[in-house]
Amino acid sequence: MFQVKNEIVVEKAVLVAVETQKQDRAHTTEYLKELEFLALTAGAEVKKSFIQRLEIPNPKTYVGTGKLNDVSEFIQKENIDVAIFDDELSPSQIRNLENTLSCRIIDRSTLILDIFARNARTTRAKTQVDLAQSQYLLPRLTRMWTHLEKQRGGIGMRGPGEKEIETDRRVIRDKISRLQKKLEAIDRQSVTQRKSRGNEIRIALVGYTNVGKSSLMNRLSKSDVLAENKLFATLDSTVRKVVIQDPQDPYAAPMVLLFSDTVGFIRKLPHQLIESFKSTLDEIKEADVLIHVVDLSHPAFEDQMAIVDDTLHEIGASDTAKILVFNKIDAYDPSPTSDDIFEDETIYTVEEFKKMWIAKRPEPVVFISALENTNINELRDRIAEVVKMHVRKR
Ligand code: GDP
Ligand code: MG
């Protein structure tokens, strides 16, 4: 049964993951933690996680028969509402799992799309999510969507298009082309809008999700951008003016910079979503300076940095001027803990990290705490320097 608490539907969930040979236990644990966080963001409480070591996921049922029986028993005994699978499931895997398990089946992609759907605010974001959801749904139209029409709500069932869960492929196809046209029109309009911003220097905050981009934006601009300990609290990029004084020249007119707070990156993003979000990434592509924010207190921050660097490379923003910002230094704990999943790795102090990263990267590196307002002035100075260099180049 659903239990409504602060308007959020709390559902009981299990997670199911496959650990391939390429992936060690520490990484599986890390991915599952993230999946649990995603589930929590979407309104589900994880009761148990099941992991199976397999060379590749089972093409019929994702995990093997034995493991599936364990999952099935637990679902019945604990009255589980939803089983969440760590990878994208094929239409036939979904069908087979539906026949075996007595609860709703969703995969990582559905979960992420659901969170995006819930957080979409602007017409553009809503259209983008609606399009991605429709594209995901098209090859997967199954019984699931018809019988669920009667009990709408819950994870995977929300979205701008939730009132019209069509069962007809033709209807969905028409809808997809309609949404694509709508999106093109919106994009044309925002290109014009961006052009009209004229000669102002544009800075984009980029980084993995939940690293503190919105919090830093708030610090720098004293604005009120939503900052939440949830994945993707915001979807749309928010643009704010930030005024910075050149530290070398306190009498010069202050620089007026346009900052945009962009959507966070995450592993295993559904490809339908990446496609439909390309235009959101334009904000990053067209920025003069990128501030890459990293959460130093996260055990997998280096993996997260790599995902961001790869994505920037993919969209052609590798050569843009950058500043690397390590955030949450207040929460970084250099002492090894019992639940430290990367226990083989050397533990560094913040000072050691500073030396290491400054030597490693060509761009300016700053260590801050957006929460406690630490080294924010140092960051302002670095921004001023990079901007001055950039303006000279223009
Ligand atoms: P975003 O997803 O990158 O925009 O991240 P948010 O700005 O929404 O922040 C995510 C969470 O991290 C929130 O709970 C913030 O309060 C928290 N946070 C942000 N900066 C810091 C920091 O410097 N230290 C600590 N301890 N928490 C922070
Ligand atoms: Mg944010």
Coordinates of C-alpha atoms in Angstrom, one line a residue, residues 66-199:
G66 CA 18.1 -19.2 -8.2
K67 CA 18.7 -15.5 -7.4
L68 CA 15.3 -14.6 -8.9
N69 CA 13.6 -17.1 -6.5
D70 CA 15.3 -15.4 -3.5
V71 CA 14.2 -12.0 -4.8
S72 CA 10.7 -13.3 -5.4
E73 CA 10.4 -14.8 -1.9
F74 CA 11.5 -11.6 -0.3
I75 CA 9.1 -9.5 -2.3
Q76 CA 6.2 -11.7 -1.2
K77 CA 7.2 -11.9 2.4
E78 CA 7.8 -8.2 2.8
N79 CA 5.0 -6.9 0.6
I80 CA 7.5 -5.0 -1.7
D81 CA 5.9 -2.5 -4.1
V82 CA 8.7 -2.2 -6.6
A83 CA 11.8 -4.0 -7.8
I84 CA 14.5 -1.6 -9.1
F85 CA 17.1 -3.1 -11.5
D86 CA 20.5 -1.4 -11.8
D87 CA 20.7 -1.5 -15.6
E88 CA 18.4 -0.8 -18.4
L89 CA 16.1 -3.8 -19.0
S90 CA 15.0 -5.0 -22.5
P91 CA 11.3 -5.3 -23.3
S92 CA 11.5 -9.1 -23.0
Q93 CA 13.4 -9.0 -19.7
I94 CA 10.6 -6.7 -18.3
R95 CA 7.9 -9.1 -19.5
N96 CA 9.6 -12.2 -18.0
L97 CA 10.2 -10.4 -14.7
E98 CA 6.6 -9.2 -14.6
N99 CA 5.5 -12.8 -14.9
T100 CA 7.7 -14.0 -12.1
L101 CA 7.7 -11.2 -9.5
S102 CA 4.5 -10.0 -7.8
C103 CA 5.4 -6.3 -7.8
R104 CA 6.2 -3.5 -10.3
I105 CA 9.4 -3.8 -12.2
I106 CA 11.5 -0.7 -13.1
D107 CA 15.0 -0.1 -14.2
R108 CA 17.6 2.6 -13.6
S109 CA 16.5 4.5 -16.7
T110 CA 12.9 4.6 -15.6
L111 CA 13.9 5.8 -12.2
I112 CA 16.1 8.6 -13.5
L113 CA 13.4 9.6 -16.0
D114 CA 10.9 9.7 -13.2
I115 CA 13.0 12.0 -11.1
F116 CA 13.6 14.3 -14.1
A117 CA 9.8 14.3 -14.7
R118 CA 9.1 15.3 -11.1
N119 CA 11.6 18.1 -11.2
A120 CA 10.9 19.6 -14.6
R121 CA 9.6 23.1 -14.2
T122 CA 10.0 25.0 -17.5
T123 CA 8.1 24.1 -20.7
R124 CA 11.4 23.0 -22.3
A125 CA 12.4 20.6 -19.5
K126 CA 8.9 19.2 -19.4
T127 CA 8.9 18.6 -23.2
Q128 CA 12.4 17.1 -23.0
V129 CA 11.3 14.6 -20.3
D130 CA 8.0 13.8 -22.0
L131 CA 9.9 13.1 -25.2
A132 CA 12.5 10.9 -23.5
Q133 CA 9.8 9.0 -21.6
S134 CA 7.8 8.4 -24.8
Q135 CA 10.9 7.1 -26.6
Y136 CA 11.7 4.8 -23.7
L137 CA 8.1 3.6 -23.6
L138 CA 7.6 2.9 -27.3
P139 CA 9.4 -0.4 -27.6
R140 CA 8.2 -1.5 -24.1
L141 CA 4.4 -1.1 -24.4
T142 CA 3.3 -4.0 -22.3
R143 CA 0.4 -5.1 -20.2
M144 CA 2.1 -3.3 -17.3
W145 CA 1.0 0.0 -18.6
T146 CA -2.6 -0.9 -19.1
H147 CA -3.3 -2.5 -15.8
L148 CA -1.5 0.2 -14.1
E149 CA -3.8 2.8 -15.6
K150 CA -6.2 1.9 -12.9
Q151 CA -3.8 2.6 -10.0
R152 CA -1.7 5.5 -11.2
G153 CA 1.0 7.0 -9.1
G154 CA 4.2 5.8 -7.8
I155 CA 7.7 5.6 -9.3
G156 CA 7.9 5.3 -13.0
M157 CA 4.3 6.4 -13.4
R158 CA 4.8 10.2 -13.1
G159 CA 5.6 12.7 -15.7
P160 CA 4.2 15.4 -17.8
G161 CA 2.4 12.8 -19.9
E162 CA 1.2 10.7 -17.0
K163 CA -2.5 11.5 -17.7
E164 CA -2.3 10.0 -21.1
I165 CA -0.5 6.7 -20.8
E166 CA -1.5 5.5 -24.2
T167 CA -1.4 1.9 -25.2
D168 CA -1.4 2.5 -28.9
R169 CA 2.0 2.6 -30.5
R170 CA 0.7 4.9 -33.3
V171 CA -0.5 7.4 -30.7
I172 CA 3.0 7.4 -29.1
R173 CA 4.7 7.8 -32.4
D174 CA 2.6 10.8 -33.2
K175 CA 3.3 12.2 -29.8
I176 CA 7.0 11.8 -30.3
S177 CA 7.1 13.7 -33.5
R178 CA 4.8 16.4 -32.1
L179 CA 7.2 16.8 -29.1
Q180 CA 10.2 16.9 -31.3
K181 CA 8.7 19.7 -33.3
K182 CA 7.8 21.6 -30.2
L183 CA 11.3 21.2 -28.8
E184 CA 12.8 22.5 -32.0
A185 CA 10.7 25.6 -31.8
I186 CA 11.7 26.1 -28.1
D187 CA 15.3 25.6 -29.0
R188 CA 15.2 28.1 -31.8
Q189 CA 13.7 30.6 -29.4
S190 CA 16.4 30.1 -26.7
V191 CA 19.2 30.4 -29.2
T192 CA 17.8 33.8 -30.0
Q193 CA 17.6 34.6 -26.3
R194 CA 21.2 33.5 -25.7
K195 CA 22.4 35.6 -28.6
S196 CA 20.6 38.6 -27.1
R197 CA 22.6 38.3 -24.0
G198 CA 25.3 39.9 -26.1
N199 CA 28.8 40.4 -25.0

